[in-house]
Coordinates of C-alpha atoms in Angstrom, one line a residue:
M1 CA -24.4 -33.4 50.7
G2 CA -22.5 -32.3 47.4
E3 CA -19.7 -30.0 48.4
E4 CA -20.5 -26.4 48.3
I5 CA -19.9 -24.5 44.5
R6 CA -18.3 -21.0 45.2
D7 CA -18.3 -18.2 42.9
P8 CA -15.5 -17.0 41.6
L9 CA -13.4 -14.2 43.6
T10 CA -13.7 -11.0 42.3
L11 CA -11.9 -7.8 42.5
E12 CA -15.0 -6.2 44.3
D13 CA -14.7 -8.9 47.0
V14 CA -10.4 -8.1 46.8
A15 CA -11.8 -4.5 47.8
R16 CA -14.4 -4.6 49.6
A17 CA -11.9 -7.1 52.3
A18 CA -9.2 -4.1 52.0
G19 CA -11.1 -1.5 52.5
V20 CA -10.6 0.8 49.7
S21 CA -12.3 1.6 46.2
R22 CA -12.3 -0.9 43.4
A23 CA -10.2 1.4 41.0
T24 CA -7.7 1.6 44.0
A25 CA -7.6 -2.6 44.2
S26 CA -7.2 -2.5 40.4
R27 CA -4.2 0.0 40.6
A28 CA -2.7 -1.6 43.6
L29 CA -2.5 -5.4 41.6
T30 CA -1.5 -3.7 38.2
G31 CA 1.6 -1.8 40.0
S32 CA 0.3 1.8 39.5
D33 CA 2.7 4.2 41.1
T34 CA -0.7 6.9 42.0
T35 CA -1.5 4.3 44.5
S36 CA -0.4 4.8 47.7
T37 CA 2.3 2.3 49.5
P38 CA -0.1 1.1 52.4
A39 CA -2.9 0.8 50.3
R40 CA -0.8 -1.3 47.4
Q41 CA 0.1 -3.5 50.5
R42 CA -2.4 -4.1 51.4
V43 CA -4.3 -4.9 48.3
R44 CA -2.0 -7.3 47.5
A45 CA -1.9 -8.6 51.2
V46 CA -5.7 -9.7 51.1
A47 CA -5.2 -10.9 47.7
E48 CA -2.6 -13.2 48.7
R49 CA -4.3 -14.4 51.6
M50 CA -7.8 -14.7 49.8
G51 CA -6.0 -16.7 46.6
Y52 CA -7.0 -14.2 43.7
A53 CA -5.2 -13.9 40.8
P54 CA -5.9 -10.7 38.6
N55 CA -8.0 -12.0 35.1
P56 CA -4.7 -11.8 33.0
L57 CA -6.5 -10.4 29.8
A58 CA -8.6 -7.7 32.4
R59 CA -5.4 -6.9 33.1
A60 CA -3.3 -6.3 30.1
L61 CA -6.1 -4.8 28.7
A62 CA -6.1 -1.9 32.1
G63 CA -2.8 -1.6 31.4
G64 CA -3.3 -1.0 27.3
S65 CA -0.1 -3.4 27.0
G66 CA -2.4 -6.2 24.4
T67 CA -2.6 -9.5 25.2
R68 CA -1.8 -11.1 21.6
V69 CA 0.7 -10.6 18.7
V70 CA -1.4 -10.4 15.4
V71 CA 0.6 -12.0 12.4
A72 CA -0.8 -10.0 9.3
V73 CA -0.1 -11.4 6.0
A74 CA -0.6 -9.5 2.9
G75 CA -1.4 -10.8 0.1
P76 CA -4.7 -10.7 -2.8
R77 CA -6.7 -13.9 -1.6
P78 CA -7.0 -15.2 2.1
D79 CA -5.8 -18.2 0.5
V80 CA -2.6 -16.8 1.6
L81 CA -3.0 -17.8 5.3
E82 CA -2.5 -21.6 4.0
D83 CA 1.6 -21.6 2.8
P84 CA 3.4 -23.6 4.7
Y85 CA 6.2 -20.4 4.7
M86 CA 3.0 -18.9 6.8
W87 CA 2.6 -22.4 9.1
R88 CA 5.7 -21.9 10.0
V89 CA 6.3 -18.1 10.8
L90 CA 3.5 -18.8 13.1
G91 CA 4.9 -21.6 14.8
A92 CA 8.1 -19.7 16.0
T93 CA 6.1 -16.4 16.2
A94 CA 3.7 -18.7 19.3
A95 CA 7.3 -20.0 20.7
V96 CA 8.6 -16.1 21.8
C97 CA 5.4 -15.1 22.8
D98 CA 4.3 -18.3 24.7
G99 CA 7.2 -17.5 26.9
A100 CA 5.8 -13.9 27.6
G101 CA 2.3 -15.0 28.4
V102 CA 1.1 -13.8 24.7
G103 CA -1.1 -15.5 22.8
V104 CA -1.2 -14.6 18.4
S105 CA -3.6 -15.1 15.9
L106 CA -3.2 -14.7 12.2
Q107 CA -5.2 -12.6 9.8
W108 CA -4.7 -11.6 6.1
L109 CA -4.4 -8.2 5.1
P110 CA -5.9 -7.7 1.1
L111 CA -3.1 -5.8 -0.7
D112 CA -5.9 -3.3 -1.8
A113 CA -6.8 -2.3 2.0
P114 CA -4.2 -1.4 3.6
G115 CA -6.1 0.5 5.9
S116 CA -6.9 -2.9 7.5
L117 CA -3.8 -2.3 9.9
A118 CA -5.8 0.7 11.4
R119 CA -8.4 -1.5 13.2
L120 CA -6.0 -3.6 14.7
G121 CA -4.1 -0.5 15.9
A122 CA -7.6 0.1 17.4
D123 CA -8.0 -3.4 19.2
R124 CA -6.3 -2.9 22.6
S125 CA -6.3 -6.4 22.8
V126 CA -3.6 -6.0 19.8
R127 CA 0.3 -6.3 21.6
G128 CA 2.0 -6.0 18.2
V129 CA 2.5 -6.6 14.9
V130 CA 4.4 -9.2 12.9
L131 CA 3.6 -8.3 8.7
C132 CA 4.7 -10.6 6.5
N133 CA 4.5 -9.9 2.6
T134 CA 5.4 -6.4 3.6
T135 CA 4.5 -3.9 0.8
E136 CA 5.3 -0.4 0.0
P137 CA 1.8 1.0 0.7
L138 CA 1.6 -1.5 3.4
L139 CA 4.7 0.0 5.4
A140 CA 2.9 3.4 4.4
A141 CA -0.1 2.9 6.5
V142 CA 1.5 1.7 9.6
P143 CA -0.5 3.4 12.3
D144 CA 1.2 5.9 14.4
V145 CA -0.9 3.9 18.0
L146 CA 1.5 1.1 16.6
R147 CA 4.5 2.2 15.9
G148 CA 6.9 0.4 18.2
R149 CA 4.8 -2.4 18.3
V150 CA 5.6 -3.7 14.4
A151 CA 8.5 -5.3 12.7
S152 CA 7.8 -6.5 9.1
I153 CA 9.3 -10.2 7.6
G154 CA 9.5 -8.5 4.2
I155 CA 10.7 -4.8 3.9
G156 CA 10.9 -2.1 6.3
S157 CA 11.5 1.6 7.3
V158 CA 13.0 3.6 9.1
A159 CA 9.9 3.4 11.5
V160 CA 9.2 -0.2 11.2
P161 CA 12.4 -2.7 11.2
S162 CA 12.9 -5.8 9.3
F163 CA 13.6 -9.3 9.2
D164 CA 14.8 -10.9 6.4
V165 CA 16.7 -13.4 4.4
D166 CA 19.4 -12.5 2.2
N167 CA 17.8 -14.6 -0.6
A168 CA 19.6 -12.5 -3.4
S169 CA 22.9 -13.6 -2.3
G170 CA 21.6 -17.0 -2.0
A171 CA 19.8 -16.8 -5.4
A172 CA 23.3 -15.9 -7.2
A173 CA 24.8 -18.9 -5.3
V174 CA 22.6 -21.2 -7.0
V175 CA 22.6 -19.5 -10.2
R176 CA 26.7 -19.7 -9.9
H177 CA 26.4 -23.3 -9.0
L178 CA 24.7 -23.9 -12.2
Y179 CA 26.8 -22.4 -14.4
S180 CA 30.1 -23.7 -12.6
S181 CA 28.4 -27.4 -13.3
G182 CA 28.3 -26.7 -17.7
R183 CA 24.5 -25.6 -17.7
R184 CA 24.7 -22.2 -20.4
H185 CA 20.9 -22.3 -20.8
I186 CA 19.3 -21.5 -17.0
A187 CA 15.8 -20.2 -17.3
M188 CA 13.9 -18.9 -13.7
L189 CA 10.6 -19.5 -12.3
T190 CA 9.7 -16.5 -10.4
G191 CA 7.4 -15.5 -8.0
P192 CA 4.7 -13.0 -7.6
S193 CA 5.3 -9.3 -9.2
W194 CA 3.5 -7.7 -6.2
L195 CA 5.9 -9.0 -3.8
P196 CA 9.5 -7.2 -3.3
C197 CA 11.2 -10.2 -2.4
S198 CA 10.7 -11.4 -5.3
Y199 CA 12.7 -8.3 -7.0
R200 CA 15.7 -9.4 -4.9
S201 CA 15.9 -12.7 -6.2
V202 CA 15.4 -12.2 -10.3
E203 CA 17.5 -9.3 -9.9
A204 CA 20.1 -11.3 -8.6
Y205 CA 19.5 -14.0 -11.4
R206 CA 19.5 -11.3 -14.2
R207 CA 22.6 -10.0 -13.0
T208 CA 24.7 -13.6 -12.4
V209 CA 23.5 -14.9 -15.8
E210 CA 24.2 -11.3 -17.4
A211 CA 27.5 -11.2 -16.1
A212 CA 28.5 -14.9 -17.1
G213 CA 27.6 -13.4 -20.6
L214 CA 24.3 -15.5 -20.7
P215 CA 20.7 -15.3 -21.9
A216 CA 18.0 -14.1 -19.1
R217 CA 15.5 -16.4 -19.4
I218 CA 12.2 -15.4 -17.4
L219 CA 8.8 -16.8 -16.4
P220 CA 6.1 -15.0 -14.2
G221 CA 4.8 -17.3 -11.9
D222 CA 3.9 -17.7 -7.8
F223 CA 4.6 -20.1 -5.6
G224 CA 2.3 -23.3 -6.3
F225 CA 3.4 -26.1 -7.3
E226 CA 1.2 -26.1 -10.0
D227 CA 3.1 -22.8 -11.3
G228 CA 5.9 -25.1 -11.0
R229 CA 4.7 -27.6 -13.1
T230 CA 3.4 -25.2 -15.8
G231 CA 6.4 -23.1 -15.8
A232 CA 8.3 -25.4 -16.7
L233 CA 6.8 -26.9 -20.0
E234 CA 6.3 -23.7 -20.9
A235 CA 10.3 -23.1 -20.4
L236 CA 10.9 -25.9 -22.7
R237 CA 8.4 -24.6 -24.9
R238 CA 9.9 -21.3 -25.0
W239 CA 13.2 -22.5 -25.3
P240 CA 14.0 -25.9 -26.2
D241 CA 17.6 -25.8 -25.1
T242 CA 16.6 -25.0 -21.3
D243 CA 19.0 -26.6 -19.5
A244 CA 18.8 -25.9 -15.9
I245 CA 15.9 -24.3 -14.6
Y246 CA 15.7 -22.2 -11.2
A247 CA 12.6 -21.9 -9.3
I248 CA 11.8 -19.1 -6.7
C249 CA 11.2 -21.5 -3.9
D250 CA 11.1 -25.3 -3.6
T251 CA 7.7 -26.1 -4.3
V252 CA 7.5 -25.0 -7.2
A253 CA 10.7 -27.0 -8.2
F254 CA 8.8 -29.7 -7.1
G255 CA 6.3 -29.0 -9.7
A256 CA 9.0 -28.4 -12.3
M257 CA 10.2 -32.1 -11.8
V258 CA 7.1 -33.2 -12.1
A259 CA 6.6 -31.9 -15.3
L260 CA 9.9 -32.7 -16.7
R261 CA 9.4 -36.2 -15.6
G262 CA 6.4 -36.4 -17.7
L263 CA 8.3 -35.3 -20.3
G264 CA 10.2 -37.6 -19.9
V265 CA 13.7 -35.4 -19.3
D266 CA 15.7 -36.6 -17.0
V267 CA 16.6 -34.9 -14.0
P268 CA 19.3 -33.3 -13.5
D269 CA 21.1 -35.2 -16.7
D270 CA 19.2 -33.5 -19.1
V271 CA 17.7 -30.4 -17.3
A272 CA 19.0 -29.8 -13.4
V273 CA 16.5 -27.8 -11.2
A274 CA 17.3 -25.7 -8.1
G275 CA 14.9 -24.0 -5.6
F276 CA 15.5 -21.9 -2.1
D277 CA 14.0 -22.5 1.2
D278 CA 15.7 -26.0 1.8
V279 CA 12.0 -27.3 3.1
P280 CA 12.0 -30.8 4.3
A281 CA 10.8 -32.3 1.9
A282 CA 13.6 -31.3 -0.5
A283 CA 15.8 -34.0 1.2
W284 CA 13.3 -36.3 0.1
A285 CA 12.3 -35.5 -3.1
G286 CA 13.5 -38.0 -6.3
P287 CA 16.1 -36.6 -6.8
A288 CA 16.9 -34.7 -3.6
L289 CA 16.4 -30.9 -4.3
T290 CA 19.4 -29.0 -4.5
T291 CA 18.5 -25.4 -2.8
A292 CA 19.7 -22.5 -0.4
T293 CA 18.6 -22.0 3.5
H294 CA 15.6 -19.6 4.6
P295 CA 15.9 -19.7 7.9
V296 CA 12.3 -19.0 8.4
S297 CA 12.0 -19.5 12.3
R298 CA 14.7 -17.6 13.1
I299 CA 13.8 -14.6 11.4
A300 CA 10.4 -14.9 13.1
A301 CA 11.6 -15.6 16.3
G302 CA 13.7 -11.8 15.7
A303 CA 10.4 -10.3 14.6
A304 CA 8.7 -11.5 17.3
T305 CA 11.0 -10.5 19.7
A306 CA 11.8 -7.1 18.9
V307 CA 7.7 -6.6 19.4
L308 CA 7.2 -7.8 22.4
E309 CA 10.4 -6.3 24.0
E310 CA 9.7 -2.7 21.6
A311 CA 13.1 -3.1 21.4
R312 CA 15.3 -0.6 19.3
V313 CA 17.0 -2.9 16.6
P314 CA 18.9 -2.2 13.0
P315 CA 16.1 -0.8 10.3
A316 CA 17.3 -4.2 8.7
T317 CA 18.4 -7.6 9.9
W318 CA 19.2 -10.3 7.2
Y319 CA 20.1 -14.0 7.9
P320 CA 22.7 -15.0 5.7
S321 CA 21.1 -18.4 2.9
E322 CA 23.7 -21.2 2.1
L323 CA 23.7 -23.4 -0.9
V324 CA 22.4 -27.4 -0.4
L325 CA 23.5 -29.5 -3.2
R326 CA 21.9 -32.4 -4.1
E327 CA 21.4 -34.8 -6.9
S328 CA 19.1 -32.1 -9.1
A329 CA 21.4 -29.9 -9.6

């Protein structure tokens, strides 16, 4: 005969064997102080003898702590979730949360619907939220119920601590290097105008070239490869004497180098190209890309830790960016 199949133990089974109500058993196993010491000890002893383990999801929901951290990414379209940068944020957040037995999920926050944060606040399964691509309207929309359980990668506020790279100093270091290497007509391919972190890089570029007595040449764009390709073509069309291109990120820089190569323009002899992020492919590009570091994993880990621990941290934590010199500039 086959082995007898038993139904899984339930909290009701433990309560019945311990001679208490289901509610008392639940409080005893979740550590509630409202349960008397003898009852708590009896329930726990019975549970151990019977081999009962509380369902972690039910336990977290009962205690109001939640079972998952949401990486909530703001953007005009859901394809913002496909950015490799977000994969790195998600992976680092998962590594931190795994040690606490907490899951991680990814969610898009439409720019025109910041009220979606209220739905996260009402969801009892949500332990906390890591905001990405944070904007002022998004910060203003954080509901009171999430206060202390939200951290931002990007801009923050007194109530929402922020963690980010000091991309202003990184951008300035790249542009100063381009100038020191003899470049005098430096164009910048920027990121999306709605994103505050783009402003920091643009302003750093503008201050640096103007301090050197050079003209500011700024072309709007986004973070994609195609933005770099079209941006480089437009820079040469608009300013034929361009001798350097600084891209808002490495992916844009890769697109720029492909466009220049298609025109027969040598990198770096004719036009130098530099990016920002120092993604692994930067070292493999042809030529290898000069860039500045962006410690994404450390930033995301800091934000996730603050959410899990509901810790008191400074309103803003900045991570340094360092210049990485390679063949492209």
